[in-house]
Tab-separated table of C-alpha atoms and ligand atoms in Angstrom:
chain	number	residue	atom	x	y	z
C	1	MET	CA	-2.308	45.141	-14.741
C	2	PRO	CA	-0.213	43.490	-11.982
C	3	PRO	CA	-1.786	43.453	-8.490
C	4	SER	CA	-1.048	46.433	-6.223
C	5	ALA	CA	0.968	46.086	-3.000
C	6	ASP	CA	-0.246	49.428	-1.638
C	7	MET	CA	-1.303	48.655	1.937
C	8	GLU	CA	-2.666	52.139	2.665
C	9	THR	CA	-5.044	51.977	-0.299
C	10	PHE	CA	-6.098	48.477	0.745
C	11	ARG	CA	-6.700	49.573	4.333
C	12	LYS	CA	-9.124	52.227	3.048
C	13	LEU	CA	-11.107	49.456	1.326
C	14	VAL	CA	-11.037	47.418	4.547
C	15	ASN	CA	-12.472	50.358	6.500
C	16	ALA	CA	-15.214	50.937	3.930
C	17	ALA	CA	-16.222	47.252	3.632
C	18	LYS	CA	-19.494	45.973	5.150
C	19	HIS	CA	-19.312	42.263	4.272
C	20	VAL	CA	-15.868	40.673	4.135
C	21	VAL	CA	-15.021	37.088	3.138
C	22	ILE	CA	-11.646	35.717	4.228
C	23	LEU	CA	-10.620	32.525	2.407
C	24	THR	CA	-7.797	30.618	4.139
C	25	GLY	CA	-5.525	27.686	3.338
C	26	ALA	CA	-2.668	25.873	5.060
C	27	GLY	CA	-0.433	28.973	4.931
C	28	VAL	CA	-2.495	30.692	7.637
C	29	SER	CA	-1.446	27.923	10.074
C	30	ALA	CA	2.183	27.675	8.891
C	31	GLU	CA	3.486	30.155	11.491
C	32	SER	CA	1.777	28.094	14.192
C	33	GLY	CA	4.088	25.246	13.172
C	34	VAL	CA	1.475	23.179	11.280
C	35	PRO	CA	3.085	21.751	8.106
C	36	THR	CA	1.526	22.893	4.809
C	37	PHE	CA	0.629	20.444	2.040
C	38	ARG	CA	3.098	21.641	-0.503
C	39	GLY	CA	6.658	22.563	0.082
C	40	ALA	CA	8.787	20.823	2.686
C	41	GLY	CA	5.953	20.160	5.116
C	42	GLY	CA	3.837	18.384	2.536
C	43	TYR	CA	5.399	14.954	2.959
C	44	TRP	CA	4.746	12.310	5.607
C	45	ARG	CA	7.014	9.257	5.329
C	46	GLN	CA	7.407	8.639	1.582
C	47	PHE	CA	3.916	9.901	0.701
C	48	GLU	CA	2.460	13.148	-0.583
C	49	ALA	CA	-0.617	14.115	1.444
C	50	GLN	CA	-2.950	13.618	-1.506
C	51	GLN	CA	-1.874	9.976	-1.896
C	52	LEU	CA	-3.236	9.278	1.587
C	53	ALA	CA	-6.156	11.725	1.652
C	54	THR	CA	-8.432	9.430	-0.395
C	55	LEU	CA	-11.111	6.849	0.343
C	56	GLN	CA	-9.222	4.339	-1.803
C	57	ALA	CA	-6.087	4.712	0.347
C	58	PHE	CA	-8.195	4.268	3.498
C	59	ARG	CA	-9.935	1.155	2.169
C	60	LYS	CA	-6.579	-0.305	1.095
C	61	ASN	CA	-4.713	0.421	4.335
C	62	PRO	CA	-6.833	2.007	7.095
C	63	SER	CA	-3.986	1.546	9.589
C	64	LEU	CA	-1.546	3.646	7.489
C	65	VAL	CA	-4.129	6.394	6.830
C	66	TRP	CA	-5.055	6.509	10.510
C	67	GLU	CA	-1.355	6.828	11.428
C	68	PHE	CA	-1.181	9.849	9.074
C	69	TYR	CA	-4.221	11.541	10.614
C	70	HIS	CA	-3.246	10.602	14.162
C	71	TYR	CA	0.156	12.279	13.554
C	72	ARG	CA	-1.541	15.440	12.257
C	73	ARG	CA	-4.016	15.536	15.169
C	74	GLU	CA	-1.219	15.226	17.675
C	75	VAL	CA	0.800	17.980	15.926
C	76	VAL	CA	-2.145	20.405	15.953
C	77	LEU	CA	-2.939	19.645	19.615
C	78	THR	CA	0.527	20.999	20.522
C	79	LYS	CA	0.141	24.209	18.460
C	80	GLU	CA	-1.484	27.588	19.111
C	81	PRO	CA	-3.220	30.115	16.851
C	82	ASN	CA	-0.717	32.620	15.413
C	83	PRO	CA	-1.073	36.410	14.837
C	84	ALA	CA	-2.788	35.761	11.488
C	85	HIS	CA	-5.597	33.721	13.106
C	86	LEU	CA	-5.859	36.282	15.925
C	87	ALA	CA	-5.973	39.295	13.570
C	88	ILE	CA	-8.838	37.645	11.660
C	89	ALA	CA	-10.797	36.885	14.861
C	90	GLU	CA	-10.304	40.401	16.269
C	91	PHE	CA	-11.302	41.918	12.910
C	92	GLU	CA	-14.531	39.884	12.965
C	93	LYS	CA	-15.392	41.125	16.475
C	94	ARG	CA	-14.624	44.763	15.607
C	95	LEU	CA	-16.806	44.729	12.478
C	96	GLN	CA	-19.587	42.901	14.315
C	97	HIS	CA	-19.755	45.862	16.748
C	98	GLU	CA	-20.155	48.143	13.717
C	99	GLY	CA	-23.009	45.989	12.398
C	100	LYS	CA	-20.823	44.604	9.629
C	101	LYS	CA	-20.087	40.980	8.672
C	102	VAL	CA	-16.874	38.945	8.417
C	103	VAL	CA	-17.023	35.272	7.329
C	104	VAL	CA	-14.045	32.924	7.200
C	105	ILE	CA	-14.177	30.139	4.613
C	106	THR	CA	-11.322	27.737	5.330
C	107	GLN	CA	-9.841	24.733	3.539
C	108	ASN	CA	-7.961	23.850	6.719
C	109	VAL	CA	-8.869	20.906	8.921
C	110	ASP	CA	-7.005	22.130	12.011
C	111	ASP	CA	-9.094	23.914	14.667
C	112	LEU	CA	-6.914	27.018	14.988
C	113	HIS	CA	-9.486	29.504	13.615
C	114	VAL	CA	-11.976	28.255	16.214
C	115	ARG	CA	-9.398	28.449	19.004
C	116	ALA	CA	-8.467	31.988	17.900
C	117	GLY	CA	-12.104	33.017	18.440
C	118	THR	CA	-13.450	33.128	14.881
C	119	GLU	CA	-17.228	32.606	15.019
C	120	LYS	CA	-18.552	32.781	11.445
C	121	LEU	CA	-16.574	29.903	9.958
C	122	ILE	CA	-17.330	27.612	7.019
C	123	ARG	CA	-15.031	24.563	7.025
C	124	LEU	CA	-14.988	23.315	3.446
C	125	HIS	CA	-12.922	20.188	4.075
C	126	GLY	CA	-14.049	19.036	7.517
C	127	SER	CA	-11.948	18.660	10.640
C	128	LEU	CA	-9.114	16.500	12.011
C	129	PHE	CA	-11.147	16.416	15.240
C	130	GLN	CA	-14.242	14.830	13.782
C	131	THR	CA	-14.782	11.191	12.866
C	132	LYS	CA	-17.335	9.614	10.563
C	133	CYS	CA	-18.527	6.025	10.925
C	134	MET	CA	-18.068	3.809	7.867
C	135	ASN	CA	-21.039	1.732	9.040
C	136	CYS	CA	-23.708	4.069	10.410
C	137	SER	CA	-22.314	7.434	9.136
C	138	ASP	CA	-22.454	8.919	12.650
C	139	ILE	CA	-20.316	12.084	12.786
C	140	ALA	CA	-18.669	12.692	16.160
C	141	VAL	CA	-16.355	15.340	17.573
C	142	ASN	CA	-13.232	13.687	18.979
C	143	PHE	CA	-10.224	15.359	20.615
C	144	ASP	CA	-8.936	12.144	22.305
C	145	SER	CA	-5.156	11.913	22.377
C	146	PRO	CA	-4.415	9.243	21.275
C	147	ILE	CA	-7.692	8.640	19.460
C	148	CYS	CA	-7.338	4.929	20.326
C	149	PRO	CA	-4.799	2.965	22.416
C	150	ALA	CA	-3.333	1.170	19.384
C	151	LEU	CA	-2.266	4.498	17.835
C	152	LYS	CA	-0.363	5.691	20.924
C	153	ASP	CA	3.186	6.757	19.844
C	154	LYS	CA	2.435	5.691	16.262
C	155	GLY	CA	2.396	7.859	13.104
C	156	LYS	CA	6.046	8.951	13.185
C	157	PRO	CA	6.626	11.032	9.999
C	158	ASP	CA	10.163	9.775	9.184
C	159	THR	CA	10.494	8.109	5.777
C	160	ASN	CA	11.965	4.978	7.351
C	161	ALA	CA	9.304	4.698	10.073
C	162	GLU	CA	7.778	1.231	10.326
C	163	ASP	CA	4.068	0.934	9.318
C	164	ALA	CA	2.181	0.045	12.500
C	165	ARG	CA	-0.103	-2.480	10.696
C	166	ILE	CA	-2.802	-2.062	13.325
C	167	PRO	CA	-5.572	-4.681	12.979
C	168	VAL	CA	-8.820	-3.004	11.900
C	169	GLU	CA	-10.601	-4.009	15.110
C	170	SER	CA	-8.053	-1.968	17.110
C	171	LEU	CA	-8.477	1.168	14.952
C	172	PRO	CA	-10.869	3.928	16.120
C	173	ARG	CA	-14.390	2.514	16.452
C	174	CYS	CA	-17.825	4.149	16.474
C	175	GLN	CA	-19.276	4.846	19.941
C	176	LYS	CA	-22.724	4.001	18.577
C	177	CYS	CA	-22.302	0.816	16.537
C	178	GLN	CA	-18.638	-0.198	17.032
C	179	GLY	CA	-18.110	0.199	13.260
C	180	LEU	CA	-14.763	1.446	11.902
C	181	VAL	CA	-14.604	5.250	11.839
C	182	ARG	CA	-12.657	7.451	9.391
C	183	PRO	CA	-11.283	10.961	9.821
C	184	GLY	CA	-14.121	13.508	9.406
C	185	VAL	CA	-12.462	15.252	6.444
C	186	ILE	CA	-13.327	15.584	2.735
C	187	TRP	CA	-10.882	13.457	0.744
C	188	PHE	CA	-9.722	14.013	-2.830
C	189	GLY	CA	-12.392	12.704	-5.185
C	190	GLU	CA	-15.139	13.275	-2.580
C	191	ASN	CA	-17.801	15.922	-2.956
C	192	LEU	CA	-17.889	18.789	-0.512
C	193	ASN	CA	-20.862	19.070	1.841
C	194	GLU	CA	-23.793	20.593	-0.081
C	195	GLY	CA	-24.742	22.851	2.823
C	196	ASP	CA	-21.234	24.258	3.140
C	197	LEU	CA	-21.014	24.874	-0.606
C	198	THR	CA	-24.356	26.695	-0.623
C	199	ALA	CA	-23.416	28.786	2.417
C	200	ALA	CA	-20.014	29.648	0.922
C	201	GLY	CA	-21.592	30.512	-2.436
C	202	LYS	CA	-23.979	32.973	-0.775
C	203	GLU	CA	-21.158	34.761	1.074
C	204	LEU	CA	-19.043	34.906	-2.090
C	205	GLU	CA	-21.980	36.392	-4.031
C	206	GLU	CA	-22.767	39.026	-1.374
C	207	CYS	CA	-19.370	40.168	-0.079
C	208	ASP	CA	-17.902	43.577	-0.943
C	209	LEU	CA	-14.290	42.646	-0.094
C	210	CYS	CA	-12.372	39.355	-0.194
C	211	LEU	CA	-9.024	38.290	1.264
C	212	VAL	CA	-7.406	35.012	0.161
C	213	VAL	CA	-4.738	33.935	2.625
C	214	GLY	CA	-2.096	31.187	2.539
C	215	THR	CA	-3.455	28.991	-0.235
C	216	SER	CA	-1.707	27.681	-3.335
C	217	SER	CA	-5.063	27.865	-5.136
C	218	VAL	CA	-4.641	24.471	-6.792
C	219	VAL	CA	-7.372	22.459	-5.062
C	220	TYR	CA	-10.860	22.701	-6.505
C	221	PRO	CA	-13.543	23.846	-6.016
C	222	ALA	CA	-12.023	26.167	-3.330
C	223	ALA	CA	-9.470	27.500	-5.837
C	224	MET	CA	-12.293	29.013	-7.887
C	225	PHE	CA	-13.816	31.052	-5.081
C	226	ALA	CA	-11.581	34.140	-4.943
C	227	PRO	CA	-11.320	34.459	-8.763
C	228	GLN	CA	-15.153	34.257	-8.846
C	229	VAL	CA	-15.371	37.254	-6.486
C	230	ALA	CA	-12.772	39.188	-8.522
C	231	ALA	CA	-14.813	38.475	-11.667
C	232	ARG	CA	-17.722	40.366	-10.029
C	233	GLY	CA	-15.475	43.449	-9.803
C	234	VAL	CA	-15.104	43.115	-6.009
C	235	PRO	CA	-11.598	43.883	-4.669
C	236	VAL	CA	-9.618	40.732	-3.752
C	237	ALA	CA	-6.297	40.768	-1.865
C	238	GLU	CA	-3.984	37.750	-1.820
C	239	PHE	CA	-1.719	37.230	1.190
C	240	ASN	CA	1.008	34.700	0.388
C	241	LEU	CA	4.767	34.101	0.535
C	242	GLU	CA	4.775	33.885	-3.248
C	243	SER	CA	2.612	34.277	-6.361
C	244	THR	CA	0.074	31.569	-7.177
C	245	PRO	CA	-1.771	30.550	-10.370
C	246	ALA	CA	-4.543	32.930	-9.283
C	247	THR	CA	-2.444	36.011	-8.390
C	248	SER	CA	-2.953	37.806	-11.705
C	249	ARG	CA	-6.753	37.751	-11.139
C	250	PHE	CA	-6.510	39.885	-7.992
C	251	GLY	CA	-6.291	43.647	-7.389
C	252	PHE	CA	-3.882	43.276	-4.485
C	253	HIS	CA	-1.064	40.874	-3.574
C	254	PHE	CA	0.816	41.246	-0.272
C	255	GLU	CA	3.970	39.141	-0.262
C	256	GLY	CA	5.271	37.866	3.071
C	257	PRO	CA	4.295	35.797	6.089
C	258	CYS	CA	0.589	36.434	6.789
C	259	GLY	CA	1.371	36.486	10.516
C	260	LYS	CA	2.923	39.864	9.708
C	261	THR	CA	0.933	41.161	6.693
C	262	LEU	CA	-2.583	40.354	7.953
C	263	PRO	CA	-2.290	42.341	11.209
C	264	GLN	CA	-1.017	45.285	9.101
C	265	ALA	CA	-4.072	45.027	6.846
C	266	LEU	CA	-6.765	44.368	9.467
C	267	SER	CA	-5.711	46.301	12.586
C	268	PRO	CA	-7.822	49.371	13.448
N	301	LIG	C1	-14.205	17.438	-5.671
N	301	LIG	C2	-8.848	17.581	3.644
N	301	LIG	C3	-15.962	16.712	-7.049
N	301	LIG	C4	-8.081	16.307	3.771
N	301	LIG	C5	-8.318	18.387	1.400
N	301	LIG	C6	-7.898	17.595	-12.116
N	301	LIG	C7	-7.973	18.965	-12.319
N	301	LIG	C8	-8.665	19.801	-11.443
N	301	LIG	C9	-9.307	19.256	-10.332
N	301	LIG	C10	-9.218	17.905	-10.138
N	301	LIG	C11	-8.538	17.074	-11.011
N	301	LIG	N1	-8.644	15.822	-10.550
N	301	LIG	C12	-9.390	15.817	-9.407
N	301	LIG	C13	-9.740	17.083	-9.162
N	301	LIG	C14	-10.556	17.557	-8.051
N	301	LIG	C15	-9.696	17.636	-6.805
N	301	LIG	C16	-8.560	18.610	-6.977
N	301	LIG	O1	-8.751	19.811	-6.949
N	301	LIG	N2	-7.343	18.066	-7.128
N	301	LIG	C17	-6.190	18.918	-7.296
N	301	LIG	C18	-5.001	18.328	-6.528
N	301	LIG	C19	-5.883	19.033	-8.775
N	301	LIG	N3	-10.609	18.140	-5.799
N	301	LIG	C20	-11.344	17.268	-5.116
N	301	LIG	O2	-11.256	16.081	-5.216
N	301	LIG	C21	-12.390	17.901	-4.216
N	301	LIG	N4	-13.642	17.285	-4.491
N	301	LIG	O3	-13.723	18.057	-6.575
N	301	LIG	O4	-15.420	16.785	-5.771
N	301	LIG	C22	-15.312	15.517	-7.689
N	301	LIG	C23	-15.757	14.266	-7.323
N	301	LIG	C24	-15.195	13.154	-7.935
N	301	LIG	C25	-14.161	13.289	-8.880
N	301	LIG	C26	-13.679	14.562	-9.213
N	301	LIG	C27	-14.257	15.685	-8.601
N	301	LIG	C28	-12.050	17.663	-2.761
N	301	LIG	C29	-10.810	18.426	-2.427
N	301	LIG	C30	-10.617	18.400	-0.917
N	301	LIG	C31	-9.456	17.512	-0.588
N	301	LIG	N5	-9.197	17.591	0.863
N	301	LIG	N6	-8.140	18.479	2.735
N	301	LIG	C32	-6.808	16.486	4.527
N	301	LIG	O5	-6.471	17.629	4.895
N	301	LIG	O6	-6.126	15.482	4.741
N	301	LIG	S1	-7.410	19.377	0.382
N	301	LIG	C33	-6.094	19.948	1.257
N	301	LIG	O7	-5.133	20.363	0.298
N	301	LIG	C34	-6.378	21.193	2.038
N	301	LIG	O8	-7.620	21.144	2.662
N	301	LIG	C35	-6.282	22.283	1.030
N	301	LIG	O9	-7.498	22.458	0.366
N	301	LIG	C36	-5.301	21.691	0.062
N	301	LIG	C37	-3.956	22.297	0.321
N	301	LIG	O10	-4.003	23.511	-0.259
N	301	LIG	P1	-3.550	24.798	0.561
N	301	LIG	O11	-4.423	24.966	1.747
N	301	LIG	O12	-3.502	25.860	-0.444
N	301	LIG	O13	-2.110	24.470	1.115
N	301	LIG	P2	-0.768	24.344	0.273
N	301	LIG	O14	0.224	23.670	1.141
N	301	LIG	O15	-1.080	23.795	-1.081
N	301	LIG	O16	-0.325	25.856	0.048
N	301	LIG	C38	0.056	26.634	1.154
N	301	LIG	C39	0.139	28.030	0.620
N	301	LIG	O17	0.418	28.898	1.701
N	301	LIG	C40	1.258	28.204	-0.399
N	301	LIG	O18	0.793	29.030	-1.448
N	301	LIG	C41	2.358	28.915	0.404
N	301	LIG	O19	3.116	29.798	-0.402
N	301	LIG	C42	1.518	29.694	1.388
N	301	LIG	N7	2.194	29.965	2.666
N	301	LIG	C43	2.979	29.127	3.393
N	301	LIG	N8	3.348	29.744	4.531
N	301	LIG	C44	2.770	30.970	4.526
N	301	LIG	C45	2.032	31.122	3.343
N	301	LIG	N9	1.353	32.243	3.032
N	301	LIG	C46	1.402	33.260	3.927
N	301	LIG	N10	2.086	33.193	5.086
N	301	LIG	C47	2.777	32.077	5.419
N	301	LIG	N11	3.456	32.036	6.587
N	302	LIG	ZN1	-21.418	3.708	13.690
């Protein structure tokens, strides 16, 4: 049976729900102007994001990988939450007043859910605004722009942009031990944080409604989460511009920009 697009029926489920999980991907930030991974925005210079989002790439060329993350930090620092982020945050507050629970589980590494006011947030893949020390493993929050002098005006996304070839001693260093720091994100081939996985698993097991917003559902293990909820017989609604490999698993699919469809679904 193909998923329903009946918003009125879905809104009845929203009003009856007591524990809602909202899974988000890059599409929830697209209308804020943050490029998604796939589609046009997914390329920086001649690379696909997942060629740079690996420990191997960082070890091989830390200057290039830092240019990539510096570029993305600087882009996000100029952007604002969009109506999708805001609808989710307002929905959480409204349900909280009714003694109900809303939890956002995001794959995104921008900070737009936090800036929109979302409180219960599980960040599966870390944050652009955290660093982790390669030497002492210290994790620090860092919103410095630029994150280090050598990266100022670097990271241009154009395919013909010159690699900055910054010497490793001029790349971002640890405040504690002066070791080289890396972006505080989970790279491809790296395990997710055990605590986050356990916390997410509990919410997915207990929720009575799930929304999956702006994700191509191709990156694991996050791609398994919404289908896992659907398999329990709990209603799942997908909000996306198009169908995804997971669409057929869900009871609802609302096609269109989530900056428009989410407020329709979640407003009082
Ligand atoms: C792991 C942080 C154990 C970094 C990210 C072969 C088969 C299956 C799996 C694997 C495999 N080989 C390796 C794997 C595992 C791998 C994986 O899944 N690879 C994929 C590519 C096949 N996963 C991992 O490595 C994970 N770790 O499995 O550990 C392990 C250990 C060792 C060896 C093997 C396994 C770690 C994955 C985390 C990677 N880090 N981010 C950074 O950001 O730089 S992933 C990154 O990409 C994002 O965080 C996000 O998760 C993903 C992008 O996906 P989306 O968010 O969905 O974004 P995308 O652009 O793809 O789609 C946007 C969607 O929005 C589209 O559908 C579009 O239509 C829609 N949209 C756009 N605009 C709008 C919209 N919708 C609504 N409104 C709009 N306006
Ligand atoms: Zn250190």
